[in-house]
Amino acid sequence: MVDQEQQQQPATSTKAKKGAKAKKGTANKKAAPAKKGAGASGTPPVAQQRKATGERPPAKLTFKQKEATDYVRMATAHNVWYYRDRMNVARGPCTLPVLKECWVHGIIAEDTLVWGHGLIDFLPIRNVRTLVPQIRTPEVQVATWFKRTFALKPALNKIRKERAEHRHDQSDQVDTMY
């Protein structure tokens, strides 16, 4: 009798162990820890943010597309450019460093018309796709800010003060109208 109980006991205990392992396995599968940096659905946070905002993921370029883009960048960098000043007079020929210097001094902006080899007519700089990023490099942006802040604003304030002295405080034009 004791032998039968001992034989039954290990059998039931192994069955119980197998059942417990099976339950643990399903519990582990359900509550699997999310990947590091991933959301509850296992997708990266950037993908979740794009999905929430409706933004498209960046397009992957083929080798030919990358090659064409690099060619266009090189062509715009080594091209000779002409621009129209504020009086609509064509100025040039200019290279890219000269255009950068003109940008810093405020001679040209995104609305300035430019022409280079390969263009049919003068176009605004913003419409020449790779030209603006090549002109507005971080160094040019810093130099532009520095010049506006420390040279242009004080000079304009000085001129405004001088002109304020010459202005009449109050005009009698409205009083004499009727």
PDB file of C-alpha atoms in Angstrom:
ATOM      1  CA  MET A   1       0.000   0.000   0.000  1.00  0.00           C
ATOM      2  CA  VAL A   2       2.763   2.391   0.858  1.00  0.00           C
ATOM      3  CA  ASP A   3       4.546   1.445  -2.352  1.00  0.00           C
ATOM      4  CA  GLN A   4       1.476   2.271  -4.405  1.00  0.00           C
ATOM      5  CA  GLU A   5       1.119   5.682  -2.739  1.00  0.00           C
ATOM      6  CA  GLN A   6       4.798   6.466  -3.344  1.00  0.00           C
ATOM      7  CA  GLN A   7       4.464   5.457  -6.976  1.00  0.00           C
ATOM      8  CA  GLN A   8       1.352   7.561  -7.414  1.00  0.00           C
ATOM      9  CA  GLN A   9       2.846  10.535  -5.635  1.00  0.00           C
ATOM     10  CA  PRO A  10       5.802  11.004  -7.971  1.00  0.00           C
ATOM     11  CA  ALA A  11       3.520  10.515 -10.962  1.00  0.00           C
ATOM     12  CA  THR A  12       1.132  13.204  -9.795  1.00  0.00           C
ATOM     13  CA  SER A  13       3.942  15.512  -8.829  1.00  0.00           C
ATOM     14  CA  THR A  14       5.571  15.258 -12.268  1.00  0.00           C
ATOM     15  CA  LYS A  15       2.199  15.890 -13.876  1.00  0.00           C
ATOM     16  CA  ALA A  16       1.705  18.883 -11.619  1.00  0.00           C
ATOM     17  CA  LYS A  17       5.182  20.156 -12.497  1.00  0.00           C
ATOM     18  CA  LYS A  18       4.509  19.800 -16.219  1.00  0.00           C
ATOM     19  CA  GLY A  19       1.192  21.620 -15.831  1.00  0.00           C
ATOM     20  CA  ALA A  20       2.845  24.389 -13.859  1.00  0.00           C
ATOM     21  CA  LYS A  21       5.587  24.715 -16.494  1.00  0.00           C
ATOM     22  CA  ALA A  22       2.999  24.903 -19.232  1.00  0.00           C
ATOM     23  CA  LYS A  23       1.148  27.641 -17.338  1.00  0.00           C
ATOM     24  CA  LYS A  24       4.390  29.552 -16.772  1.00  0.00           C
ATOM     25  CA  GLY A  25       5.300  29.273 -20.459  1.00  0.00           C
ATOM     26  CA  THR A  26       2.027  30.800 -21.574  1.00  0.00           C
ATOM     27  CA  ALA A  27       2.299  33.489 -18.925  1.00  0.00           C
ATOM     28  CA  ASN A  28       5.801  34.349 -20.128  1.00  0.00           C
ATOM     29  CA  LYS A  29       4.658  34.528 -23.712  1.00  0.00           C
ATOM     30  CA  LYS A  30       1.816  36.882 -22.839  1.00  0.00           C
ATOM     31  CA  ALA A  31       3.851  39.155 -20.591  1.00  0.00           C
ATOM     32  CA  ALA A  32       7.059  39.168 -22.613  1.00  0.00           C
ATOM     33  CA  PRO A  33       9.031  42.267 -21.734  1.00  0.00           C
ATOM     34  CA  ALA A  34       9.021  44.921 -24.447  1.00  0.00           C
ATOM     35  CA  LYS A  35      12.239  45.707 -26.242  1.00  0.00           C
ATOM     36  CA  LYS A  36      14.310  48.523 -24.860  1.00  0.00           C
ATOM     37  CA  GLY A  37      13.090  51.862 -26.222  1.00  0.00           C
ATOM     38  CA  ALA A  38       9.979  50.302 -27.675  1.00  0.00           C
ATOM     39  CA  GLY A  39       6.386  51.084 -26.904  1.00  0.00           C
ATOM     40  CA  ALA A  40       3.704  48.718 -25.702  1.00  0.00           C
ATOM     41  CA  SER A  41       3.188  47.315 -29.195  1.00  0.00           C
ATOM     42  CA  GLY A  42       6.916  46.639 -29.635  1.00  0.00           C
ATOM     43  CA  THR A  43       7.360  49.406 -32.237  1.00  0.00           C
ATOM     44  CA  PRO A  44      10.059  52.037 -31.750  1.00  0.00           C
ATOM     45  CA  PRO A  45       8.915  55.399 -30.301  1.00  0.00           C
ATOM     46  CA  VAL A  46       9.847  57.249 -33.517  1.00  0.00           C
ATOM     47  CA  ALA A  47       7.578  54.964 -35.546  1.00  0.00           C
ATOM     48  CA  GLN A  48       4.755  55.473 -33.032  1.00  0.00           C
ATOM     49  CA  GLN A  49       5.206  59.241 -33.238  1.00  0.00           C
ATOM     50  CA  ARG A  50       5.137  59.149 -37.060  1.00  0.00           C
ATOM     51  CA  LYS A  51       2.019  56.994 -36.940  1.00  0.00           C
ATOM     52  CA  ALA A  52       0.333  59.417 -34.522  1.00  0.00           C
ATOM     53  CA  THR A  53       1.182  62.488 -36.607  1.00  0.00           C
ATOM     54  CA  GLY A  54       0.571  60.794 -39.962  1.00  0.00           C
ATOM     55  CA  GLU A  55       4.148  61.480 -41.014  1.00  0.00           C
ATOM     56  CA  ARG A  56       5.770  59.270 -43.625  1.00  0.00           C
ATOM     57  CA  PRO A  57       9.018  57.486 -42.875  1.00  0.00           C
ATOM     58  CA  PRO A  58      12.030  58.878 -44.736  1.00  0.00           C
ATOM     59  CA  ALA A  59      12.304  57.444 -48.214  1.00  0.00           C
ATOM     60  CA  LYS A  60      15.212  55.135 -48.896  1.00  0.00           C
ATOM     61  CA  LEU A  61      17.071  56.223 -51.995  1.00  0.00           C
ATOM     62  CA  THR A  62      18.403  53.790 -54.513  1.00  0.00           C
ATOM     63  CA  PHE A  63      22.024  53.922 -55.583  1.00  0.00           C
ATOM     64  CA  LYS A  64      21.118  55.740 -58.810  1.00  0.00           C
ATOM     65  CA  GLN A  65      19.058  58.338 -56.928  1.00  0.00           C
ATOM     66  CA  LYS A  66      21.926  58.978 -54.504  1.00  0.00           C
ATOM     67  CA  GLU A  67      24.343  59.253 -57.399  1.00  0.00           C
ATOM     68  CA  ALA A  68      22.073  61.736 -59.196  1.00  0.00           C
ATOM     69  CA  THR A  69      21.686  63.833 -56.033  1.00  0.00           C
ATOM     70  CA  ASP A  70      25.445  63.912 -55.494  1.00  0.00           C
ATOM     71  CA  TYR A  71      25.960  64.936 -59.120  1.00  0.00           C
ATOM     72  CA  VAL A  72      23.469  67.798 -58.768  1.00  0.00           C
ATOM     73  CA  ARG A  73      25.147  68.979 -55.556  1.00  0.00           C
ATOM     74  CA  MET A  74      28.550  68.899 -57.221  1.00  0.00           C
ATOM     75  CA  ALA A  75      27.217  70.695 -60.300  1.00  0.00           C
ATOM     76  CA  THR A  76      25.673  73.501 -58.228  1.00  0.00           C
ATOM     77  CA  ALA A  77      28.815  73.829 -56.118  1.00  0.00           C
ATOM     78  CA  HIS A  78      31.131  74.141 -59.133  1.00  0.00           C
ATOM     79  CA  ASN A  79      28.766  76.175 -61.314  1.00  0.00           C
ATOM     80  CA  VAL A  80      29.266  79.827 -62.136  1.00  0.00           C
ATOM     81  CA  TRP A  81      26.265  81.868 -60.971  1.00  0.00           C
ATOM     82  CA  TYR A  82      24.770  85.208 -61.910  1.00  0.00           C
ATOM     83  CA  TYR A  83      22.227  87.021 -59.736  1.00  0.00           C
ATOM     84  CA  ARG A  84      19.949  90.006 -60.154  1.00  0.00           C
ATOM     85  CA  ASP A  85      20.342  92.696 -57.523  1.00  0.00           C
ATOM     86  CA  ARG A  86      17.537  94.809 -56.079  1.00  0.00           C
ATOM     87  CA  MET A  87      17.640  97.090 -59.132  1.00  0.00           C
ATOM     88  CA  ASN A  88      17.215  94.022 -61.390  1.00  0.00           C
ATOM     89  CA  VAL A  89      20.743  94.357 -62.784  1.00  0.00           C
ATOM     90  CA  ALA A  90      22.503  91.079 -63.526  1.00  0.00           C
ATOM     91  CA  ARG A  91      25.657  90.637 -61.436  1.00  0.00           C
ATOM     92  CA  GLY A  92      28.274  87.961 -61.857  1.00  0.00           C
ATOM     93  CA  PRO A  93      29.898  85.634 -62.592  1.00  0.00           C
ATOM     94  CA  CYS A  94      30.005  84.421 -58.982  1.00  0.00           C
ATOM     95  CA  THR A  95      31.186  81.229 -57.384  1.00  0.00           C
ATOM     96  CA  LEU A  96      29.593  79.622 -54.336  1.00  0.00           C
ATOM     97  CA  PRO A  97      31.910  81.372 -51.794  1.00  0.00           C
ATOM     98  CA  VAL A  98      30.979  84.757 -53.304  1.00  0.00           C
ATOM     99  CA  LEU A  99      27.269  83.902 -52.985  1.00  0.00           C
ATOM    100  CA  LYS A 100      27.835  82.966 -49.332  1.00  0.00           C
ATOM    101  CA  GLU A 101      29.491  86.313 -48.690  1.00  0.00           C
ATOM    102  CA  CYS A 102      26.635  88.120 -50.442  1.00  0.00           C
ATOM    103  CA  TRP A 103      24.168  86.253 -48.226  1.00  0.00           C
ATOM    104  CA  VAL A 104      26.006  87.357 -45.074  1.00  0.00           C
ATOM    105  CA  HIS A 105      26.009  90.991 -46.226  1.00  0.00           C
ATOM    106  CA  GLY A 106      22.314  90.855 -47.084  1.00  0.00           C
ATOM    107  CA  ILE A 107      22.823  91.423 -50.801  1.00  0.00           C
ATOM    108  CA  ILE A 108      20.982  88.236 -51.719  1.00  0.00           C
ATOM    109  CA  ALA A 109      18.203  86.290 -50.032  1.00  0.00           C
ATOM    110  CA  GLU A 110      15.901  83.392 -50.915  1.00  0.00           C
ATOM    111  CA  ASP A 111      13.897  85.619 -53.268  1.00  0.00           C
ATOM    112  CA  THR A 112      16.913  86.747 -55.293  1.00  0.00           C
ATOM    113  CA  LEU A 113      16.893  85.597 -58.899  1.00  0.00           C
ATOM    114  CA  VAL A 114      19.896  83.496 -59.967  1.00  0.00           C
ATOM    115  CA  TRP A 115      21.011  81.901 -63.193  1.00  0.00           C
ATOM    116  CA  GLY A 116      23.646  79.254 -63.776  1.00  0.00           C
ATOM    117  CA  HIS A 117      24.677  76.860 -66.507  1.00  0.00           C
ATOM    118  CA  GLY A 118      21.862  74.397 -67.078  1.00  0.00           C
ATOM    119  CA  LEU A 119      19.054  76.804 -66.176  1.00  0.00           C
ATOM    120  CA  ILE A 120      16.825  78.234 -68.884  1.00  0.00           C
ATOM    121  CA  ASP A 121      16.052  81.518 -67.108  1.00  0.00           C
ATOM    122  CA  PHE A 122      16.668  83.341 -63.846  1.00  0.00           C
ATOM    123  CA  LEU A 123      14.965  81.578 -60.911  1.00  0.00           C
ATOM    124  CA  PRO A 124      14.585  82.466 -57.218  1.00  0.00           C
ATOM    125  CA  ILE A 125      17.360  80.875 -55.172  1.00  0.00           C
ATOM    126  CA  ARG A 126      14.811  78.887 -53.163  1.00  0.00           C
ATOM    127  CA  ASN A 127      13.714  77.121 -56.382  1.00  0.00           C
ATOM    128  CA  VAL A 128      17.226  75.846 -57.141  1.00  0.00           C
ATOM    129  CA  ARG A 129      16.921  72.815 -54.903  1.00  0.00           C
ATOM    130  CA  THR A 130      20.510  72.260 -53.748  1.00  0.00           C
ATOM    131  CA  LEU A 131      21.750  75.845 -53.831  1.00  0.00           C
ATOM    132  CA  VAL A 132      20.153  77.169 -50.625  1.00  0.00           C
ATOM    133  CA  PRO A 133      21.591  74.413 -48.366  1.00  0.00           C
ATOM    134  CA  GLN A 134      25.014  74.994 -49.902  1.00  0.00           C
ATOM    135  CA  ILE A 135      24.833  78.736 -49.300  1.00  0.00           C
ATOM    136  CA  ARG A 136      23.191  78.713 -45.855  1.00  0.00           C
ATOM    137  CA  THR A 137      25.754  76.586 -44.054  1.00  0.00           C
ATOM    138  CA  PRO A 138      25.985  76.902 -40.247  1.00  0.00           C
ATOM    139  CA  GLU A 139      28.976  79.234 -40.582  1.00  0.00           C
ATOM    140  CA  VAL A 140      27.013  81.555 -42.866  1.00  0.00           C
ATOM    141  CA  GLN A 141      24.002  81.520 -40.535  1.00  0.00           C
ATOM    142  CA  VAL A 142      26.173  82.442 -37.541  1.00  0.00           C
ATOM    143  CA  ALA A 143      27.942  85.192 -39.477  1.00  0.00           C
ATOM    144  CA  THR A 144      24.602  86.577 -40.662  1.00  0.00           C
ATOM    145  CA  TRP A 145      23.193  86.628 -37.129  1.00  0.00           C
ATOM    146  CA  PHE A 146      26.368  88.241 -35.774  1.00  0.00           C
ATOM    147  CA  LYS A 147      26.340  90.977 -38.409  1.00  0.00           C
ATOM    148  CA  ARG A 148      22.631  91.736 -37.937  1.00  0.00           C
ATOM    149  CA  THR A 149      22.877  91.796 -34.153  1.00  0.00           C
ATOM    150  CA  PHE A 150      26.088  93.748 -33.653  1.00  0.00           C
ATOM    151  CA  ALA A 151      26.420  95.880 -36.776  1.00  0.00           C
ATOM    152  CA  LEU A 152      23.058  96.440 -38.397  1.00  0.00           C
ATOM    153  CA  LYS A 153      20.767  96.948 -35.394  1.00  0.00           C
ATOM    154  CA  PRO A 154      22.966  99.545 -33.635  1.00  0.00           C
ATOM    155  CA  ALA A 155      23.379 101.492 -36.896  1.00  0.00           C
ATOM    156  CA  LEU A 156      19.617 101.463 -37.515  1.00  0.00           C
ATOM    157  CA  ASN A 157      18.883 102.559 -33.947  1.00  0.00           C
ATOM    158  CA  LYS A 158      21.340 105.457 -34.328  1.00  0.00           C
ATOM    159  CA  ILE A 159      19.659 106.597 -37.565  1.00  0.00           C
ATOM    160  CA  ARG A 160      16.202 106.325 -35.976  1.00  0.00           C
ATOM    161  CA  LYS A 161      17.311 108.518 -33.059  1.00  0.00           C
ATOM    162  CA  GLU A 162      18.723 111.154 -35.414  1.00  0.00           C
ATOM    163  CA  ARG A 163      15.553 111.219 -37.480  1.00  0.00           C
ATOM    164  CA  ALA A 164      13.356 111.383 -34.386  1.00  0.00           C
ATOM    165  CA  GLU A 165      14.981 114.699 -33.479  1.00  0.00           C
ATOM    166  CA  HIS A 166      13.987 116.197 -36.840  1.00  0.00           C
ATOM    167  CA  ARG A 167      10.388 115.040 -36.685  1.00  0.00           C
ATOM    168  CA  HIS A 168       7.636 117.311 -35.464  1.00  0.00           C
ATOM    169  CA  ASP A 169       6.032 116.128 -32.277  1.00  0.00           C
ATOM    170  CA  GLN A 170       2.515 116.727 -33.479  1.00  0.00           C
ATOM    171  CA  SER A 171       1.095 117.681 -36.829  1.00  0.00           C
ATOM    172  CA  ASP A 172      -1.557 120.374 -37.147  1.00  0.00           C
ATOM    173  CA  GLN A 173      -2.740 118.986 -40.465  1.00  0.00           C
ATOM    174  CA  VAL A 174      -5.815 117.332 -38.997  1.00  0.00           C
ATOM    175  CA  ASP A 175      -6.782 120.496 -37.093  1.00  0.00           C
ATOM    176  CA  THR A 176      -6.640 122.666 -40.210  1.00  0.00           C
ATOM    177  CA  MET A 177      -8.519 120.185 -42.372  1.00  0.00           C
ATOM    178  CA  TYR A 178     -12.037 121.431 -41.588  1.00  0.00           C
TER     179      TYR A 178
END
